[in-house]
mmCIF file of C-alpha atoms in Angstrom:
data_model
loop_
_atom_site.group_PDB
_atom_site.id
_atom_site.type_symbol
_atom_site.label_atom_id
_atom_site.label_comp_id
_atom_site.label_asym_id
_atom_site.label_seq_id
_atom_site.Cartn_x
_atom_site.Cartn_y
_atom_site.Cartn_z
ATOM 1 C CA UNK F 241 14.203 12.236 5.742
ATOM 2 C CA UNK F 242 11.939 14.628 3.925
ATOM 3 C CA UNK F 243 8.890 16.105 5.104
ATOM 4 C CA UNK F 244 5.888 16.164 3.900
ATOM 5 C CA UNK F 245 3.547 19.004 4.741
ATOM 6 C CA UNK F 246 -0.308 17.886 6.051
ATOM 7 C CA UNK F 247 -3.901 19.740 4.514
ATOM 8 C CA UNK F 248 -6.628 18.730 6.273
ATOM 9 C CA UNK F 249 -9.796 19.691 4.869
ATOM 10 C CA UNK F 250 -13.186 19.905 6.287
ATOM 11 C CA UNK F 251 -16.184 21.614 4.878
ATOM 12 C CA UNK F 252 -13.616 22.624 2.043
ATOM 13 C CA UNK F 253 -12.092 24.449 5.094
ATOM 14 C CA UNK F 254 -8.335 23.868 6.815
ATOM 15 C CA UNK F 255 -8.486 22.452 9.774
ATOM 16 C CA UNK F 256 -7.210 20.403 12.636
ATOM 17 C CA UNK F 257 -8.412 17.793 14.967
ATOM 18 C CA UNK F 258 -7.625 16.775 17.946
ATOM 19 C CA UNK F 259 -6.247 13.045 18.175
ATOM 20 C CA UNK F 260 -8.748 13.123 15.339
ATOM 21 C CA UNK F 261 -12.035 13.819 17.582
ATOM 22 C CA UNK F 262 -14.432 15.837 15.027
ATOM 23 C CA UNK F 263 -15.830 17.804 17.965
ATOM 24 C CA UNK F 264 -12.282 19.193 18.484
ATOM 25 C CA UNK F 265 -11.494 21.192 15.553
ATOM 26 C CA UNK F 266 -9.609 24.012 14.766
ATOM 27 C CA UNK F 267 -9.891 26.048 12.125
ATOM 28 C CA UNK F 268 -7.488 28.095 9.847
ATOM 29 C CA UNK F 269 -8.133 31.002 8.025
ATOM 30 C CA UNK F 270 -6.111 29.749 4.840
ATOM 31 C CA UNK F 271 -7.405 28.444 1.315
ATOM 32 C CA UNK F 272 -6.025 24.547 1.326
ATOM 33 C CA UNK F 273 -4.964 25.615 -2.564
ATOM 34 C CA UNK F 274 -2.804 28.533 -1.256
ATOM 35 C CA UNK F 275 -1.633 27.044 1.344
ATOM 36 C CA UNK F 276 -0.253 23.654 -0.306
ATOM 37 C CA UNK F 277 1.339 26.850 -2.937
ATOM 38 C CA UNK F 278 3.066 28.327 -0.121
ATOM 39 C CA UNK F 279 4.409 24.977 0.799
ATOM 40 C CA UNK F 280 5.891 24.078 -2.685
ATOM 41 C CA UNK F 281 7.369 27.404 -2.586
ATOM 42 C CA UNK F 282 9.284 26.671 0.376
ATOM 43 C CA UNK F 283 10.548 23.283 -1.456
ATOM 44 C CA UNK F 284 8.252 20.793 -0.561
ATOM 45 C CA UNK F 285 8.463 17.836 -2.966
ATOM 46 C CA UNK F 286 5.176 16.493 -1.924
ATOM 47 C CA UNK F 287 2.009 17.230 0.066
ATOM 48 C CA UNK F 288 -0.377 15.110 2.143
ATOM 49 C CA UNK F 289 -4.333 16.000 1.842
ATOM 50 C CA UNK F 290 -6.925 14.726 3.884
ATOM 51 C CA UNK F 291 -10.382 14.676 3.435
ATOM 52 C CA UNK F 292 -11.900 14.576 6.643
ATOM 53 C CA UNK F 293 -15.475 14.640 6.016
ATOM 54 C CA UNK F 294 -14.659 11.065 3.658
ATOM 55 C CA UNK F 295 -13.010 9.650 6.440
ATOM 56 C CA UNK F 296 -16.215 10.255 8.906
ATOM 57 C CA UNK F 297 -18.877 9.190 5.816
ATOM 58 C CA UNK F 298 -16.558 6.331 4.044
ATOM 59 C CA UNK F 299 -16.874 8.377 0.794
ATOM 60 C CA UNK F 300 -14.811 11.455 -0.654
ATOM 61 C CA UNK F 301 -16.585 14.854 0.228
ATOM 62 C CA UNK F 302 -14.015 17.422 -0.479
ATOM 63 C CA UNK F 303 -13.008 16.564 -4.270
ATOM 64 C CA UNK F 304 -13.072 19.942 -5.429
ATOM 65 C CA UNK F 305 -10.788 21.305 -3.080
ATOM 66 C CA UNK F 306 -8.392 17.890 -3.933
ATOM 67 C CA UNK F 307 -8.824 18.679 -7.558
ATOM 68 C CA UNK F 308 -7.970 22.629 -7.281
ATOM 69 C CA UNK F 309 -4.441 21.531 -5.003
ATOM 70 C CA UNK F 310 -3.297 18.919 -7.683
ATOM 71 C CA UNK F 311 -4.004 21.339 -10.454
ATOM 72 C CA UNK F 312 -2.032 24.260 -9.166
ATOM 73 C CA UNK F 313 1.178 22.138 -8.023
ATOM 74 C CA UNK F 314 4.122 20.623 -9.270
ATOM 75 C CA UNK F 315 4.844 18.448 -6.048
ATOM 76 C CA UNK F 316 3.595 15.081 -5.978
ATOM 77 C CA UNK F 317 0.264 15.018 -3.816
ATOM 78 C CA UNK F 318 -1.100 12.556 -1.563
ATOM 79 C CA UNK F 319 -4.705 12.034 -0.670
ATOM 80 C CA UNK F 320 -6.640 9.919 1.597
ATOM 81 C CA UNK F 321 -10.179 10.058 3.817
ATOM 82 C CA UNK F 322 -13.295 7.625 2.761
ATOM 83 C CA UNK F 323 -11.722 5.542 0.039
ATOM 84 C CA UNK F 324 -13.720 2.078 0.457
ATOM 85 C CA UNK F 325 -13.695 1.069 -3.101
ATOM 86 C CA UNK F 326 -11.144 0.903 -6.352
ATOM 87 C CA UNK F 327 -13.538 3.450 -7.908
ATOM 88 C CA UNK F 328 -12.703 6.376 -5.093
ATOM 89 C CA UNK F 329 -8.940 5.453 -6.076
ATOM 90 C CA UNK F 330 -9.282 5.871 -9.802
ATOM 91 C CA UNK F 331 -11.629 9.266 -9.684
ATOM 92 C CA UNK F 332 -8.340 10.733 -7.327
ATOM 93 C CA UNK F 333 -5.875 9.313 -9.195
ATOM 94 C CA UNK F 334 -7.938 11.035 -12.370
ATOM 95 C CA UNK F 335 -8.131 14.341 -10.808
ATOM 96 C CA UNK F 336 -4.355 14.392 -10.462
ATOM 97 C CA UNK F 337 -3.332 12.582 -6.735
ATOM 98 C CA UNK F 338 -0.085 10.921 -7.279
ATOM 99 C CA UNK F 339 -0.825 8.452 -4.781
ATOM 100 C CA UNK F 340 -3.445 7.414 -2.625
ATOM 101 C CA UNK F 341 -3.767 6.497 0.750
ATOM 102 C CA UNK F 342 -5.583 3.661 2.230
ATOM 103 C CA UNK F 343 -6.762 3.344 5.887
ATOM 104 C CA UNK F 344 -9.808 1.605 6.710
ATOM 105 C CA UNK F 345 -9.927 -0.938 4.073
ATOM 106 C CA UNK F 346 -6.146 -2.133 4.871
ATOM 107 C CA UNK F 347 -7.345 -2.269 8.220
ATOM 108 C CA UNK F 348 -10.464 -4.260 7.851
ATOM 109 C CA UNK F 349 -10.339 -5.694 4.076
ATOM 110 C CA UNK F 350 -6.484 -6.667 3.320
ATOM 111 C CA UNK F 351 -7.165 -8.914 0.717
ATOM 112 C CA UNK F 352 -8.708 -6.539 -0.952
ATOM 113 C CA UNK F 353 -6.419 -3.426 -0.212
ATOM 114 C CA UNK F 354 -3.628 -6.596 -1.418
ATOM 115 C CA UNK F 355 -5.536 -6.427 -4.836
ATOM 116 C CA UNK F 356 -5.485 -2.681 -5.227
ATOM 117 C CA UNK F 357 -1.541 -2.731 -4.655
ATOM 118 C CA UNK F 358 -0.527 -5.003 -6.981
ATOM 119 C CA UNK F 359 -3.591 -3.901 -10.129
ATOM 120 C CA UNK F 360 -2.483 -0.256 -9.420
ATOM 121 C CA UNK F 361 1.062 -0.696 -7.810
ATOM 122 C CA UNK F 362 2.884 -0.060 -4.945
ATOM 123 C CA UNK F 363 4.453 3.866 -5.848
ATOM 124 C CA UNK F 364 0.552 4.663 -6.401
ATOM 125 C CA UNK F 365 -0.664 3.389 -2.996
ATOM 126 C CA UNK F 366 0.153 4.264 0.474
ATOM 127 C CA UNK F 367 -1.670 2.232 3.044
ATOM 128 C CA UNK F 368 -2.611 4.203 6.562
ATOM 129 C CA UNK F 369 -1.409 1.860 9.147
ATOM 130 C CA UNK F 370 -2.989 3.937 12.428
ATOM 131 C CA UNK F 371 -2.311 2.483 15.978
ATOM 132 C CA UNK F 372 -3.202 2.958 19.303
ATOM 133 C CA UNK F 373 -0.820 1.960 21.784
ATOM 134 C CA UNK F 374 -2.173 1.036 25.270
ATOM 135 C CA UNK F 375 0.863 0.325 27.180
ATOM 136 C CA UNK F 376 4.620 0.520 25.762
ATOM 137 C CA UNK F 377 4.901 -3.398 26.522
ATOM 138 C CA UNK F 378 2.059 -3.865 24.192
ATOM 139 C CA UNK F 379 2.068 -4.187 20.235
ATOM 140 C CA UNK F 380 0.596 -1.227 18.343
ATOM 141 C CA UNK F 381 -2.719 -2.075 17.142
ATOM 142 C CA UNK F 382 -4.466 -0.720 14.205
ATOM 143 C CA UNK F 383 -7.171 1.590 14.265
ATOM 144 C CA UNK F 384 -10.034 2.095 11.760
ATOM 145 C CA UNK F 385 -13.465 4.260 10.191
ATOM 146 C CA UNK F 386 -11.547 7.767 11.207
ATOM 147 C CA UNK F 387 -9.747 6.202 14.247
ATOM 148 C CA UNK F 388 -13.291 5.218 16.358
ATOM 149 C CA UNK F 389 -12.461 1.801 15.833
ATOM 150 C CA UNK F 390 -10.180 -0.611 17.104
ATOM 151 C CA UNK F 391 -8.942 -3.598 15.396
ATOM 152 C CA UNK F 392 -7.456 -7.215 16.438
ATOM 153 C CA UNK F 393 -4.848 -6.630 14.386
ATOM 154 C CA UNK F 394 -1.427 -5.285 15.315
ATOM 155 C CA UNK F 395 0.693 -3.284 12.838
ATOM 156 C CA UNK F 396 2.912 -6.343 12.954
ATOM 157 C CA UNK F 397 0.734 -8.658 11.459
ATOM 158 C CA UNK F 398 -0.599 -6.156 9.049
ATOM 159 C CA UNK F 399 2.675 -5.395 7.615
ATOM 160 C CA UNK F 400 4.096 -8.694 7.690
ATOM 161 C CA UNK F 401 0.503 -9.556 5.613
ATOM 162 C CA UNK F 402 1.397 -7.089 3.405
ATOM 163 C CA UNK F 403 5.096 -6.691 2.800
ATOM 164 C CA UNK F 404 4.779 -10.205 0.681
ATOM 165 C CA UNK F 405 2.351 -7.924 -1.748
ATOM 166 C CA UNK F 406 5.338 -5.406 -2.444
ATOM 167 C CA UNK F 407 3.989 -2.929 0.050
ATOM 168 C CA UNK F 408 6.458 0.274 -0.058
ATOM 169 C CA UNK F 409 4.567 3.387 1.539
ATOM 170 C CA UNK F 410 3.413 3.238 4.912
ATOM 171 C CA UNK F 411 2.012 6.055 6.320
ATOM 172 C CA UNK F 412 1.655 5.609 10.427
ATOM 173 C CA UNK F 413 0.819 7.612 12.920
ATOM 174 C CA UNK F 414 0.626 7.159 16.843
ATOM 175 C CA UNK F 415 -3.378 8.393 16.699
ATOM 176 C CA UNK F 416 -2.569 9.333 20.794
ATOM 177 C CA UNK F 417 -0.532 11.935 19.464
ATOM 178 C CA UNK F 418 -1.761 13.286 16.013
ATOM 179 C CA UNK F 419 -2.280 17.273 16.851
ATOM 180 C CA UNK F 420 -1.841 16.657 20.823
ATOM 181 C CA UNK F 421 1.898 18.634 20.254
ATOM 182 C CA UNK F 422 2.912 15.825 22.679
ATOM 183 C CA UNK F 423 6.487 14.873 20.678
ATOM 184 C CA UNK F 424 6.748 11.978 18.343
ATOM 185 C CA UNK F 425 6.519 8.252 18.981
ATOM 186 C CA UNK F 426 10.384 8.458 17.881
ATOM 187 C CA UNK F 427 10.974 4.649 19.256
ATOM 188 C CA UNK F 428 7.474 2.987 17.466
ATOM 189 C CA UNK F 429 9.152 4.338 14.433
ATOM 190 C CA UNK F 430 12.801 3.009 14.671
ATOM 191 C CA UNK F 431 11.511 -0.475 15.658
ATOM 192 C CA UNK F 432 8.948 0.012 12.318
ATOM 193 C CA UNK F 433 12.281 0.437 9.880
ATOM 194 C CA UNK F 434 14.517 -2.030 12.112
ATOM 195 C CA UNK F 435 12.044 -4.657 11.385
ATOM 196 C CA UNK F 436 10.822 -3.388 8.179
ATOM 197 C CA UNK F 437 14.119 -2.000 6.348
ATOM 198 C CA UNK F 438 12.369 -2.318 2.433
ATOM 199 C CA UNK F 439 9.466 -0.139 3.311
ATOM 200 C CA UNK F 440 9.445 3.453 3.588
ATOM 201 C CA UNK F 441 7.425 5.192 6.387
ATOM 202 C CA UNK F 442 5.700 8.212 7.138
ATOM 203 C CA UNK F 443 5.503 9.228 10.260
ATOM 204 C CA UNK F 444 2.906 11.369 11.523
ATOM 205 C CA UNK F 445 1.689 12.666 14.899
ATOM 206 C CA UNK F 446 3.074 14.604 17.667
ATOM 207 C CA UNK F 447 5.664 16.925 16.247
ATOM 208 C CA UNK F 448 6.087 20.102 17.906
ATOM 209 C CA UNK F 449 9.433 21.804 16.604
ATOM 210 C CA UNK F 450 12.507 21.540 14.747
ATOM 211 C CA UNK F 451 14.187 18.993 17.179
ATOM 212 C CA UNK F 452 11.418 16.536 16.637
ATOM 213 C CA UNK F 453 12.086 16.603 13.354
ATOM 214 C CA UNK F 454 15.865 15.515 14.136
ATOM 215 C CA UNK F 455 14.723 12.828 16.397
ATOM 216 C CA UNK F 456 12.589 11.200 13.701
ATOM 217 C CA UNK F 457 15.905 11.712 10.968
ATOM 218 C CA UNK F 458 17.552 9.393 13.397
ATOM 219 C CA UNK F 459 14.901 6.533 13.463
ATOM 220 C CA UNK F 460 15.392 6.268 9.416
ATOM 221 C CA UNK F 461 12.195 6.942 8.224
ATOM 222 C CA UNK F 462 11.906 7.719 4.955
ATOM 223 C CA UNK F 463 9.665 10.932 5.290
ATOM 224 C CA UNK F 464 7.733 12.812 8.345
ATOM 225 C CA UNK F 465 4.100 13.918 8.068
ATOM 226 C CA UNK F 466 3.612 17.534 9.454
ATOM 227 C CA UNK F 467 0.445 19.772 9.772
ATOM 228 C CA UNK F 468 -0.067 21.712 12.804
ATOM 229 C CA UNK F 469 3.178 22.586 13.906
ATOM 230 C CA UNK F 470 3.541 24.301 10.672
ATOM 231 C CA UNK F 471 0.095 26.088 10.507
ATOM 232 C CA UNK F 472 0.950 27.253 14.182
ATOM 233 C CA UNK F 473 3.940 28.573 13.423
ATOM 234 C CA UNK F 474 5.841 26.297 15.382
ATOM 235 C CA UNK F 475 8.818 25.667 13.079
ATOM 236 C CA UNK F 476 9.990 28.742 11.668
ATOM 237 C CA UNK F 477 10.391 28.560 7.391
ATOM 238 C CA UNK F 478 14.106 28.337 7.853
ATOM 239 C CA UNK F 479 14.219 25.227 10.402
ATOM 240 C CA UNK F 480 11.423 23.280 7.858
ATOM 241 C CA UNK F 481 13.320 24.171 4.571
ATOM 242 C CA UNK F 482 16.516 21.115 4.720
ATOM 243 C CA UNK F 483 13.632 18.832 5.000
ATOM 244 C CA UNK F 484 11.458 19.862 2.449
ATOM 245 C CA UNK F 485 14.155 19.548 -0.104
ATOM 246 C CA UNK F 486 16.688 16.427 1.589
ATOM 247 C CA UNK F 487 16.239 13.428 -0.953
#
């Protein structure tokens, strides 16, 4: 399992939310640019961004920023926030994003975000599966429009919707736990690659140290999305550098 450092960016700012509430932000005193440097230093082979003002407006607000990370780095980058149409993909993918990630249009639009995977393919697009989870007995459902909505579907009908498209990168996260340092949802995972072998996840949310990290390796997943643990000094370079650089 590799993983894959988090910049989210606000205002052209790093920040934080908590379980992605706008009115609970924290703020880092760190240029996203130099930061996603420091990261590659350390060995990571790619980096997620997130434009957080394009998830809150449905349209990116933070391209400058976007453009000056993927012209400074060698690692792969990731971006996603506010991408409603094929025209927000292609103006990323122009100002060097790797791939590009796909939440509230997978959530609410799938036969569309189906058309985007297979005209621009499935190692260019990630699709955001977000859940809430009410009760453990219940099925995850997916979330949407920077987590304020919830859908009727469940993250088991979306990705058995999409896995006949050639889906491969799912990025999921547990939005009860995303910067609440609460640990994982190490078991949503596991059941995600036990029923879903071909795809490979990202999980995100929740981790709060090296151990979590561990816990995750053991569910399969292919990679682990982390952001404040690391900007909080949580897990120490050392402990963070065999996953930046396991294949």
């Amino acid at each position: 399992m590799r993983v894959i450092p988090a910049i989210d960016i606000k205002d052209g700012r790093c920040v934080r939310l908590f379980k992605g509430k706008f009115d609970q932000v924290t703020e880092y005193a760190v240029d996203p640019a130099e930061l996603a440097g420091r990261y590659q230093e350390l060995g990571a082979g790619w980096i997620h961004c997130v434009d957080l003002d394009g998830a809150r407006h449905g349209s990116p607000g933070n391209l400058q920023q976007i453009a000056r990370i993927a012209g400074h780095l060698d690692a792969g980058i990731q971006v996603g926030g506010g991408i409603r149409d094929e025209a927000a993909i292609e103006r990323l993918l122009g100002l060097g994003a790797d791939r590009v990630v796909i939440g509230s249009v997978a959530a609410e639009k799938p036969g569309e975000a189906l058309a985007w995977l297979r005209e621009i393919g499935p190692e260019r697009i990630v699709f955001a599966l977000d859940v809430t989870i009410e009760d453990q007995d219940d099925a995850p459902m997916l979330v949407s429009r920077g987590w304020v909505e919830t859908t009727r579907t469940s993250l088991w009908e979306a990705l058995d919707r999409f896995g006949a498209g050639g889906l491969r990168h799912v990025l999921c996260t547990d939005i009860g736990r995303d910067g609440a340092m609460t640990g994982p949802a190490v078991d949503l995972y596991a059941e995600c690659v036990r029923r879903y072998p071909e795809v490979a996840f990202q999980a995100s949310g929740g981790v709060r140290h090296a151990a979590d990290l561990t816990a995750l390796a053991g569910t399969g997943a292919a990679s682990a999305i982390v952001g404040k643990a690391l900007l909080d000094g949580r897990i120490s370079d050392e402990e963070i550098k065999p996953f930046l650089r396991n294949e």
